[in-house]
Coordinates of C-alpha atoms in Angstrom, one line a residue:
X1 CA 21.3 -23.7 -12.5
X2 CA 24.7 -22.3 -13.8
X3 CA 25.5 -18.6 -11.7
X4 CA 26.3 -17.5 -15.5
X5 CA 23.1 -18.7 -16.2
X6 CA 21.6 -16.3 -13.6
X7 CA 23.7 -13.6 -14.4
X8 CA 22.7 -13.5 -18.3
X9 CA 19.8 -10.2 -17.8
X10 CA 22.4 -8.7 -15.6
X11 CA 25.6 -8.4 -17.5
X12 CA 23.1 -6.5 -20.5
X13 CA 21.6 -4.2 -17.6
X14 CA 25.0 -3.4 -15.5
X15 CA 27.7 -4.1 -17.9
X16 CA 29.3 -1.6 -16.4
X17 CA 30.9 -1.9 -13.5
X18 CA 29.8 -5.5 -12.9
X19 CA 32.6 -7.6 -12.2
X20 CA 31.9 -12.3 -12.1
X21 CA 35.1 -14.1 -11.3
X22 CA 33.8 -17.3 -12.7
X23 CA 31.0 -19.8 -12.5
X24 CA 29.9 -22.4 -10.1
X25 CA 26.0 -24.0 -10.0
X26 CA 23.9 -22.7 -8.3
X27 CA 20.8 -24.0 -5.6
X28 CA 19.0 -21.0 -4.7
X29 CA 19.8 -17.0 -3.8
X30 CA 19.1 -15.1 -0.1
X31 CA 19.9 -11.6 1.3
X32 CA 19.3 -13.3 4.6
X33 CA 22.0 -14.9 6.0
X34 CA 20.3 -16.9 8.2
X35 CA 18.2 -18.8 5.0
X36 CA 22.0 -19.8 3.7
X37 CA 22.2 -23.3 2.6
X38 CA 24.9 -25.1 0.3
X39 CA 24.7 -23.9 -3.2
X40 CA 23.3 -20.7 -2.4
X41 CA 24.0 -17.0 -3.5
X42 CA 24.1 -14.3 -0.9
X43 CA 23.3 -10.9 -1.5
X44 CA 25.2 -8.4 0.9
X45 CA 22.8 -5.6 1.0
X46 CA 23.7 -2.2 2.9
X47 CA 20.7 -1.6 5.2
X48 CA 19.6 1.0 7.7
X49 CA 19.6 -1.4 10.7
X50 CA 21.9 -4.0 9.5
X51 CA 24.7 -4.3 7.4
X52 CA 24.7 -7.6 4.8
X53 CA 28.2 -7.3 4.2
X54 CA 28.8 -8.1 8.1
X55 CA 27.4 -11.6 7.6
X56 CA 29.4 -12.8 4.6
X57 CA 31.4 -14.7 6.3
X58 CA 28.9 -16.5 7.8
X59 CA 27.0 -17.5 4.8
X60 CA 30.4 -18.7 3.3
X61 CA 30.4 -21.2 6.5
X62 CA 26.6 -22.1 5.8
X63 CA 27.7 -23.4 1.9
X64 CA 27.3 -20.4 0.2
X65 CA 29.0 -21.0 -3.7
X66 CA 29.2 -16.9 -4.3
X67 CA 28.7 -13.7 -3.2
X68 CA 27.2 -10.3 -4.1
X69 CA 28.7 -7.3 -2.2
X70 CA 29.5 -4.0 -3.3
X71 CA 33.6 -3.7 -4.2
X72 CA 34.7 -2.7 -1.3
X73 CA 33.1 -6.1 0.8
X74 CA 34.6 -8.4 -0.6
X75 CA 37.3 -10.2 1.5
X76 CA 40.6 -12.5 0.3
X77 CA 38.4 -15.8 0.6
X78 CA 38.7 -17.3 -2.7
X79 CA 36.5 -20.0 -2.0
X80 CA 33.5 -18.5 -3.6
X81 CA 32.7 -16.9 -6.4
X82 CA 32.6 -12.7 -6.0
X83 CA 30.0 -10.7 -8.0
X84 CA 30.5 -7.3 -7.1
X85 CA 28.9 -3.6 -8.4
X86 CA 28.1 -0.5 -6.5
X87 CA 24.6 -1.1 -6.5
X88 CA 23.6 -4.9 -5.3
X89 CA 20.4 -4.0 -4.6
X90 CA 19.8 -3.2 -8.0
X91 CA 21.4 -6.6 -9.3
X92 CA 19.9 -8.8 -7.0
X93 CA 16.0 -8.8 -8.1
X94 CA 17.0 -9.3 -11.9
X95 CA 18.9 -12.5 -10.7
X96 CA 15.9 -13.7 -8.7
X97 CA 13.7 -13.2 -11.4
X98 CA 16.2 -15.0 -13.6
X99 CA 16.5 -18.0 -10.8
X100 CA 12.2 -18.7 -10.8
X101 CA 12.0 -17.7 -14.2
X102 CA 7.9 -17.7 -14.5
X103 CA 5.5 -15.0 -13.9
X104 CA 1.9 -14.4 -15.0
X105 CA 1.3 -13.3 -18.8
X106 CA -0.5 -10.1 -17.5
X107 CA 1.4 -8.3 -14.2
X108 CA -0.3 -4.4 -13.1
X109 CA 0.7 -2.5 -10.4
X110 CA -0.3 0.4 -8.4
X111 CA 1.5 3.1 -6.4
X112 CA 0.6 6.5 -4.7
X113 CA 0.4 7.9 -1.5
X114 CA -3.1 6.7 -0.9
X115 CA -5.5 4.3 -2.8
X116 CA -3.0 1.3 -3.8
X117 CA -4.7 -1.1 -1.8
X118 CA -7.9 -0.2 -3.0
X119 CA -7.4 0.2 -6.1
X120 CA -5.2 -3.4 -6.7
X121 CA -8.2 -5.1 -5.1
X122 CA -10.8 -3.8 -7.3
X123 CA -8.5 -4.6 -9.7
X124 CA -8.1 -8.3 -9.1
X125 CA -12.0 -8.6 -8.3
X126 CA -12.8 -6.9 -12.1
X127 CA -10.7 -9.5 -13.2
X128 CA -12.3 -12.3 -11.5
X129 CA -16.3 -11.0 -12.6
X130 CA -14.8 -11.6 -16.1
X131 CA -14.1 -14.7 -15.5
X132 CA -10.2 -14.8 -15.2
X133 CA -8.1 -16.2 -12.7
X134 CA -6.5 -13.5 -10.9
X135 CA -4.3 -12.6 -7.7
X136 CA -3.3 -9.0 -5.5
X137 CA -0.1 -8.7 -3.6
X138 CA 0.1 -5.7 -1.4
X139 CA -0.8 -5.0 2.2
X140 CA -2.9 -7.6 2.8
X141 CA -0.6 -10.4 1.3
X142 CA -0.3 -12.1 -1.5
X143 CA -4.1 -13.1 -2.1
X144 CA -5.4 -15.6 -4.7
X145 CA -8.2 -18.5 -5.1
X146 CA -6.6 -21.7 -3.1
X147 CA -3.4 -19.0 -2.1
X148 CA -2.8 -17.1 1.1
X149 CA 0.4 -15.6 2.2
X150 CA 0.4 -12.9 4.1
X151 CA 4.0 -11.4 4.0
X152 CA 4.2 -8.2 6.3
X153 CA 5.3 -6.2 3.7
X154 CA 3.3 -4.1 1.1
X155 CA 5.6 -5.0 -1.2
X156 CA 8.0 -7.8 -0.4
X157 CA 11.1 -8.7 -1.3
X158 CA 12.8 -9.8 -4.4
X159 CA 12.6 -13.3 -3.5
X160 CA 9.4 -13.6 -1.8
X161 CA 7.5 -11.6 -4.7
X162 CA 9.4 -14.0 -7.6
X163 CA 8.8 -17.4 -5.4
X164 CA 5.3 -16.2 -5.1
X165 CA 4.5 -15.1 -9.0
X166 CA 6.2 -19.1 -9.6
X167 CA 3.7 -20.4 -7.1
X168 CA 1.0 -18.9 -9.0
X169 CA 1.8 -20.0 -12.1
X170 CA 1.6 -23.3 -11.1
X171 CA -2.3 -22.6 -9.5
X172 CA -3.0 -20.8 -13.6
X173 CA -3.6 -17.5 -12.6
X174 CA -2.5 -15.1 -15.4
X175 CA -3.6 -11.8 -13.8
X176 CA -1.6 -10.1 -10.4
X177 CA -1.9 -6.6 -9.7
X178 CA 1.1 -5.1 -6.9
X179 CA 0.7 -2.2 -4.8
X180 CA 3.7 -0.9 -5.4
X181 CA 5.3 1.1 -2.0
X182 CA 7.6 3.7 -2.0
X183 CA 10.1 2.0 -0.1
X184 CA 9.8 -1.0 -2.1
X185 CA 10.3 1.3 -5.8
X186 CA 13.1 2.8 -3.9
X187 CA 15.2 -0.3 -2.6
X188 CA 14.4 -2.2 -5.7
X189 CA 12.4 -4.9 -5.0
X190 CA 9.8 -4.9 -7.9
X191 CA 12.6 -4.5 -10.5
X192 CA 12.3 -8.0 -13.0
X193 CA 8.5 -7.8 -12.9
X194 CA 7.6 -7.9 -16.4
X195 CA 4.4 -5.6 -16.0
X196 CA 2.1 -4.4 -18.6
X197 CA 0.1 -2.0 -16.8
X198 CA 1.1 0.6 -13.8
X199 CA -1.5 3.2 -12.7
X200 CA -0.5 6.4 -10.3
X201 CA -3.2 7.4 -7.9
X202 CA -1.8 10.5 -6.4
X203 CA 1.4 11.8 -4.1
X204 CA 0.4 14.2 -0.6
X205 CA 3.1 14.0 2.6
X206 CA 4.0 10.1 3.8
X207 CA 7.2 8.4 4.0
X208 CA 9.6 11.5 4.8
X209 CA 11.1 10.0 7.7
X210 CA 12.6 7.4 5.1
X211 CA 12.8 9.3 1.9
X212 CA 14.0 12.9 3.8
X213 CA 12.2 14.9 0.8
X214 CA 9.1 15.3 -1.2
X215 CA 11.5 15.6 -3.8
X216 CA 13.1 11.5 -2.9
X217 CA 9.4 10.8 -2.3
X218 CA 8.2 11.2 -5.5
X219 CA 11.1 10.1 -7.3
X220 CA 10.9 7.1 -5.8
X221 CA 7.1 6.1 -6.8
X222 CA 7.9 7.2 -10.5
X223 CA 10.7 4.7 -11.1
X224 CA 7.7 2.6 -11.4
X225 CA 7.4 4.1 -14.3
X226 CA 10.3 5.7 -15.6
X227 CA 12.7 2.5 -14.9
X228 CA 11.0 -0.4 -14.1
X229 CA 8.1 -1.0 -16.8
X230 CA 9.6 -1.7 -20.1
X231 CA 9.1 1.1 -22.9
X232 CA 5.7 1.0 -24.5
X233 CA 3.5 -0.2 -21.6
X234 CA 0.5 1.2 -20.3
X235 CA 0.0 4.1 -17.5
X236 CA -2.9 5.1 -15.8
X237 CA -2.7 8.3 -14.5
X238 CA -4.8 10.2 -12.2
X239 CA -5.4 13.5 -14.1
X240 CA -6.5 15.6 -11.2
X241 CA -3.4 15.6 -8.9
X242 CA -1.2 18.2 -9.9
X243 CA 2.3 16.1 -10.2
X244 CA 0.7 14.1 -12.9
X245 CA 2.0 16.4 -15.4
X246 CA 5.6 15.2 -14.1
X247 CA 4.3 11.4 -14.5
X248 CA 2.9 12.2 -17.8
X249 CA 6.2 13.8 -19.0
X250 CA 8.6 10.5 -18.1
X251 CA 5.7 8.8 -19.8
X252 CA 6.0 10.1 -22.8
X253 CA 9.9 10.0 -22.7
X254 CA 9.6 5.8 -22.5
X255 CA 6.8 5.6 -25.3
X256 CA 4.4 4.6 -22.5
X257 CA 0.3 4.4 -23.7
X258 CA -1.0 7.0 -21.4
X259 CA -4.7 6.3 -20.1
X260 CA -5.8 9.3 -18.0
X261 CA -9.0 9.1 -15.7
X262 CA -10.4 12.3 -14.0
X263 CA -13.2 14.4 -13.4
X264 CA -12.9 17.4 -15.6
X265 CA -10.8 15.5 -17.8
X266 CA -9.6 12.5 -19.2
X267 CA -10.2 9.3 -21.1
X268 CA -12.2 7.7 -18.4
X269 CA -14.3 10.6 -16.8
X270 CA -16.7 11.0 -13.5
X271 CA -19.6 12.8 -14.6
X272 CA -21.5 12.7 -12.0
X273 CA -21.9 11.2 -8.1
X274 CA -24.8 10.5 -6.1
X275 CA -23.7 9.5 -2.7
X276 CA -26.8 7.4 -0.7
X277 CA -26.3 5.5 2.7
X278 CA -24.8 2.0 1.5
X279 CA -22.7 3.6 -1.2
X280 CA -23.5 5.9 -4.7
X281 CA -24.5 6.2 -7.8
X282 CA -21.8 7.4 -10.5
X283 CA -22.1 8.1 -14.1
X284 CA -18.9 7.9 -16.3
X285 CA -17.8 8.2 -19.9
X286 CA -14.7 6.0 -22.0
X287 CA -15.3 7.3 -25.5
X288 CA -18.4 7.6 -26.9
X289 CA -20.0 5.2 -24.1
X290 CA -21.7 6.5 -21.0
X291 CA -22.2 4.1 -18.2
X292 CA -24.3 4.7 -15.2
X293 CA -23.3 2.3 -12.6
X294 CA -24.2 1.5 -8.8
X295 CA -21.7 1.5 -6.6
X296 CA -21.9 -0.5 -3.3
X297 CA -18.5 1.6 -1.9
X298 CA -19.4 4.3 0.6
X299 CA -16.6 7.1 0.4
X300 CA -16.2 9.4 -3.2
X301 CA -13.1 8.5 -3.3
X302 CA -13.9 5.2 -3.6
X303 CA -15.2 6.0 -7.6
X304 CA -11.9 7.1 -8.1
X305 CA -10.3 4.3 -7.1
X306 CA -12.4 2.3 -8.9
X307 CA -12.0 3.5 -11.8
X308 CA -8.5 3.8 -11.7
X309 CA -8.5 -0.3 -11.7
X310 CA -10.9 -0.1 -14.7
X311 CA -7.7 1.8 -16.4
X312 CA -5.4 -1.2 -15.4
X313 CA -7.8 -3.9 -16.6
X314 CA -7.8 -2.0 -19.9
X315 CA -4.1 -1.2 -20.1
X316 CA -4.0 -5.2 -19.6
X317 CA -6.2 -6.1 -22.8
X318 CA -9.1 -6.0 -20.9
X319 CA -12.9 -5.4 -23.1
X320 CA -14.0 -1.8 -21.5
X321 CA -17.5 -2.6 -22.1
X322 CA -17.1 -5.7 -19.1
X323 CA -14.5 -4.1 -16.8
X324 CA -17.4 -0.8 -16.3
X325 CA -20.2 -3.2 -16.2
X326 CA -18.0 -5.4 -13.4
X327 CA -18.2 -2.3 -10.7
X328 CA -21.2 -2.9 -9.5
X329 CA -20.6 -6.1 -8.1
X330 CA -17.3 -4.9 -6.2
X331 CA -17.0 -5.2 -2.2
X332 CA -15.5 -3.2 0.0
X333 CA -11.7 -3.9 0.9
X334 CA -10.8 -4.7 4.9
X335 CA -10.2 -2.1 6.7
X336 CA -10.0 0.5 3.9
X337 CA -14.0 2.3 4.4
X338 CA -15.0 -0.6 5.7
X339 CA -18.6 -0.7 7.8
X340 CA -17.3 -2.1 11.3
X341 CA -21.2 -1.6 12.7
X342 CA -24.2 0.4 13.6
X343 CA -25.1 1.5 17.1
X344 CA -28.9 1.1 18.4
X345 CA -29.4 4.1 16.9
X346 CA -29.0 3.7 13.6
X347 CA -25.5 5.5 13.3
X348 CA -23.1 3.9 11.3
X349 CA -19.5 3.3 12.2
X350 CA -16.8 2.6 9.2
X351 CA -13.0 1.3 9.8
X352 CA -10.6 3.1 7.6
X353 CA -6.1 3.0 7.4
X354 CA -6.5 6.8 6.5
X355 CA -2.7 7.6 8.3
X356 CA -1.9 11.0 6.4
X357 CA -2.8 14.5 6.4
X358 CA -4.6 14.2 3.1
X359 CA -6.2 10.8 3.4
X360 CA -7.8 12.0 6.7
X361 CA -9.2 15.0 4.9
X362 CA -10.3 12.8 1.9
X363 CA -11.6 10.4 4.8
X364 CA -13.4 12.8 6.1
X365 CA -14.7 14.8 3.3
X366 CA -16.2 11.5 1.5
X367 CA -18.3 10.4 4.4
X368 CA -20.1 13.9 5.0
X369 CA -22.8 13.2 2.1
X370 CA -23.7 10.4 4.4
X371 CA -24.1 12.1 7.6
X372 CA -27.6 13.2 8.5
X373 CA -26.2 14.1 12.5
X374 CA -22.5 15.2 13.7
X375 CA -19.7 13.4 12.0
X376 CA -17.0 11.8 14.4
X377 CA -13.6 10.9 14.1
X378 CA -10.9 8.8 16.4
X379 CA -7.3 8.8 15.2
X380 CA -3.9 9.2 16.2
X381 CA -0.6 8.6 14.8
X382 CA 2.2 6.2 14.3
X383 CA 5.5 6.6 16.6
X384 CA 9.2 6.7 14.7
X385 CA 7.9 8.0 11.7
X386 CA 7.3 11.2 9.9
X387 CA 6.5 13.8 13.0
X388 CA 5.5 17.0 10.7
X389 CA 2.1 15.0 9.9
X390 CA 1.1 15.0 13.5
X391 CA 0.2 18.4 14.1
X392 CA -1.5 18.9 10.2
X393 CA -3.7 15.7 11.1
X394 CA -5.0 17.3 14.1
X395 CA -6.2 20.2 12.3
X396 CA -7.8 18.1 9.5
X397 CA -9.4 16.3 12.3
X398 CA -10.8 19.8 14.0
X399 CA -12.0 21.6 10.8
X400 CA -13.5 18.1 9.1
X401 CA -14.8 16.6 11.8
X402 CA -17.8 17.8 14.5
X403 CA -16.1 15.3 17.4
X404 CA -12.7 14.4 17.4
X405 CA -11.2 11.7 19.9
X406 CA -7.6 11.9 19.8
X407 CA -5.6 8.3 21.0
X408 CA -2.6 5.9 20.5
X409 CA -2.2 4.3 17.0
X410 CA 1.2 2.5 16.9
X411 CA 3.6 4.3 19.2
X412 CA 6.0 1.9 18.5
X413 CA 9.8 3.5 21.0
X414 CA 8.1 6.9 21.4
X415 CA 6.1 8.2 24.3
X416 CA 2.9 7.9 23.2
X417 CA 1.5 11.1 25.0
X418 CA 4.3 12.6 23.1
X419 CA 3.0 12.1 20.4
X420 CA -0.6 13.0 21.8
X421 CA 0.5 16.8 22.6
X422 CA 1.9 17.0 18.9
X423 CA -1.5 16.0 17.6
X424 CA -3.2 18.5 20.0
X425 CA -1.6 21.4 18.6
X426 CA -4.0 21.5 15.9
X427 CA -7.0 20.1 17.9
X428 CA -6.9 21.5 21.1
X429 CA -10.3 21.2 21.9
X430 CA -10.7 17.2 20.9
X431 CA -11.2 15.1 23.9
X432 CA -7.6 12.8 24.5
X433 CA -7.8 9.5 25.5
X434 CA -4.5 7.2 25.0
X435 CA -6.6 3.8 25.4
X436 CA -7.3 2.8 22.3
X437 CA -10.1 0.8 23.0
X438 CA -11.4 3.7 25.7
X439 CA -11.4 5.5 22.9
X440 CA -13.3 3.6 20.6
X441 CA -15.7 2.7 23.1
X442 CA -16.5 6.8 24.5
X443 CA -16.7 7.4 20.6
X444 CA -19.2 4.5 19.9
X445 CA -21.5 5.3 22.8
X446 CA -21.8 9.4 22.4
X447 CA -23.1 8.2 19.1
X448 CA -26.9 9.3 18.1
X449 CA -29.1 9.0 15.7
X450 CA -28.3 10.3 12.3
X451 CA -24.6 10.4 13.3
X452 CA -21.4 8.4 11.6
X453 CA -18.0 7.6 13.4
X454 CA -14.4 7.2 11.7
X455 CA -12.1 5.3 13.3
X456 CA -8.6 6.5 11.0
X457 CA -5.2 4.7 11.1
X458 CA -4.9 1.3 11.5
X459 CA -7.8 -0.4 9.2
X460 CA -6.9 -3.9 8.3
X461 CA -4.2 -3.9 11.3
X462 CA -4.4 -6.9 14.1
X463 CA -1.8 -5.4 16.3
X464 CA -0.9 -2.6 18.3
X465 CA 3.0 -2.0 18.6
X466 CA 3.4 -0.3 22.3
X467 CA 7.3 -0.1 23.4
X468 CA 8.5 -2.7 21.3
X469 CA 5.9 -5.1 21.7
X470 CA 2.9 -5.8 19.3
X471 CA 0.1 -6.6 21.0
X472 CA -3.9 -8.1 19.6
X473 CA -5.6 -5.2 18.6
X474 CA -8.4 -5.2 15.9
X475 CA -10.6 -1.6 15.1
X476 CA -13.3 -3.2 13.8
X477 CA -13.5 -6.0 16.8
X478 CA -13.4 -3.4 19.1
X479 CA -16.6 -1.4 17.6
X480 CA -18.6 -4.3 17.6
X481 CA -17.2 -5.2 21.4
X482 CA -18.4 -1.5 22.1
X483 CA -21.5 -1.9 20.2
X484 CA -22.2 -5.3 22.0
X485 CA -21.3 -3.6 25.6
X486 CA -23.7 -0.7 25.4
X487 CA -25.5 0.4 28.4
X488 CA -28.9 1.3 28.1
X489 CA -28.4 4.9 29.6
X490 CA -25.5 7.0 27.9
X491 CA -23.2 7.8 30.0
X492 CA -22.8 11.9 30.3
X493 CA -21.1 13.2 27.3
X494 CA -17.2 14.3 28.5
X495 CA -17.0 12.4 31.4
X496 CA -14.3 9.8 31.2
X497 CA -11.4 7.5 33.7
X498 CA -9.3 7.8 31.1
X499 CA -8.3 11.8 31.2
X500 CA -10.2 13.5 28.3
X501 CA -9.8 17.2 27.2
X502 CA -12.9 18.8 26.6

């Protein structure tokens, strides 16, 4: 492929300050230097650990034909062609998308503090009951019938994400809903998608040790909708968070079809809830039709999100009439309210990521219909990232929850009783115990009948990352290993080797 030919989207977009100095074919296109191979583009990105521009050099040595840098990178070698602007990052995915050139007919995506996982999978499994070939790329990877790929990123990068949506043309799926991350919106990476349908779930405190504001925050999860879906596409809002209005208002300003779900309002209402041990019974209105639908997700929340994907299957063409009669057939997502087990008693035990203030409080709020005893909790929270949530999340934790366990989750360079002590400020009273698994374990077997136990944070997770090291660590393995490992006497409430406050 001819770099002009790559370039073509581009030059419209950034005709401005986009400067080619000629044309040379082209085999493929990398940010990583170390994926350089003869033919290739590089893209120089600015980065907060590393700088691309550093490694140009070396991915001229490796056979790279041209180079995208911002101005002031570029060197004297006139070896290779030099494609500079002041924002790469912002160039780069158009040229991917240019370089695979296929994507599904019918591309959704999903951002918001909490809920995008969720919501993309009950998305792709509506899809699927109505008989279409569909695929979700988020959290848990890029997931489809005969396609696995799990990436490490919620939303990957430019050339992962276009490779992938090539791949799965080939496999005929026409359907992929993207959780869409703030960090992902913000560095560009879902800019080229060609989607029809985006929905906004809500915006509480996450990401500030990246964005620095609520303000960057928030501006980052609307590019979704105010730069990177094309005018006149669909948007499913959420009409009970507050921002929405904001949402709404950039909306309107790109001629987007607004479809707004809520409970006191919107096009696709919740009438009414019913919560009963293995999920709930809802009732909801689109137009004139009233559905009353079974539920098999345990969590109120879970409604929500579930009908949040019935907005996106509509905004994609989708017949209303299948899409609410498909909820009753959805499953649970890993690690998102997921049922890791039930202790002799009968108490049941539920794996969830909930790793902010307000999806604790949600968390915890959702699963008290359920609870016939005392409602338990284990948590903690992530190192090198957003501190001012640790202290809120321990006061969620003591007003929501009758037992609270506080432990590790990733403390990645921090101290992890550091982190610990910051939580404690707004639990005092909750018993500490760094272990993980201790944890776990002293919450699984102080469990009694009528009873329920939340284990918050990590959800669909397989590792714990301890000093620099990730090492095998599974919730929901470790609740059944606790269930399995029960004695038949309890041990004496508070008593613990592992240092508890009580």
């Amino acid at each position: 492929m001819k770099l002009s030919d790559l370039l073509k989207d581009a030059r419209t977009r950034f005709s401005a300050g986009l400067v080619v100095t000629g044309d040379v074919e082209v085999s493929g296109i990398t940010a990583d230097s170390r994926k350089v191979e003869p033919g290739f583009v590089f893209v120089a990105l600015p980065g907060l650990t590393f700088n691309g521009a550093d490694f140009i050099e070396d991915a001229i040595g490796k056979g790279a034909v041209a180079i995208l840098c911002v101005p002031s990178a570029r060197t004297a070698n006139d070896s290779v062609i030099w494609i500079t602007h002041e924002g790469p990052g912002r160039v780069f995915p158009h040229m991917v998308a240019a370089y695979f050139r296929r994507q599904p007919e019918h591309l959704a995506a999903v951002t918001g503090t909490n809920g995008k996982t969720s919501v993309a999978s009950f998305t792709k499994q509506i899809w699927e009951h109505m008989g279409l070939k569909a695929a979700s790329v988020g959290t848990l990877g890029v997931i489809a019938p005969g396609y696995n790929d799990y990436t490490g990123m919620t939303t990957p990068d430019p050339v992962t994400l276009h490779k992938a949506m090539s791949d799965l043309c080939d496999l005929g799926i026409d359907h992929v809903v993207f959780e869409a991350s703030s960090h992902g919106l913000a560095q560009h990476r879902m800019d080229g998608l060609n989607i029809s349908a985006a929905a906004f779930t809500n915006l509480t405190r996450d990401h500030y040790d990246y964005h620095g504001s609520e303000e960057n925050y928030f501006y980052a999860k609307s590019r979704l909708f105010g730069e990177v879906m094309k005018p006149g596409s669909t948007a499913v809002l959420n009409a009970d968070c507050p921002i929405v209005r904001e949402v709404a208002d950039i909306c309107w300003a790109r001629g987007h079809h607004v479809i707004t779900v809520g409970r006191l309002d919107g096009d696709i209402r919740l009438l009414h809830q019913t919560s009963n041990p293995t999920g709930q019974e809802i009732t909801v209105s689109h137009g004139a039709n009233i559905y009353d639908i079974k539920l098999s997700l345990v969590g109120s929340f879970q409604a929500f999100n579930a009908l949040m994907a019935v907005g996106l299957v509509i905004g994609c063409g989708g017949d209303p009439d299948q899409a609410f009669k498909s909820l009753s057939y959805l499953r649970p997502v890993e690690g998102r309210m997921e049922q890791a087990g039930r202790h002799p008693s009968g108490a049941r035990i539920y794996v969830d990521y909930a790793h902010t203030p307000d999806a604790l409080e949600t968390a915890l709020e959702a699963l008290k219909p359920h609870v016939r005893g005392k409602l338990a909790v284990v948590f903690g929270c992530g190192g090198d990232r957003d501190t001012g949530k640790r202290e809120l999340m321990g006061r969620v934790a003591c007003e929501k929850a009758d037992r609270v366990y506080v432990t590790d989750d990733n403390p990645r360079s921090e101290e992890p009783s550091a982190i610990r002590t910051e939580i404690l400020k707004g639990c005092p009273l909750a018993a500490e115990i760094g272990n993980r698994a201790e944890a776990i374990r002293q919450a699984v077997d102080e469990l009694e009948a009528g009873d329920l136990l939340l284990v918050a944070g990590k959800g669909h997770e397989r590792g714990q990352e301890i000093a620099g090291q990730i090492h095998e660590f599974d919730d929901v393995s470790e609740v059944r290993s606790a269930i399995a490992s029960l004695s038949v006497e309890k041990k004496g409430r508070g008593t613990t080797s592992g240092g508890v406050r009580t």
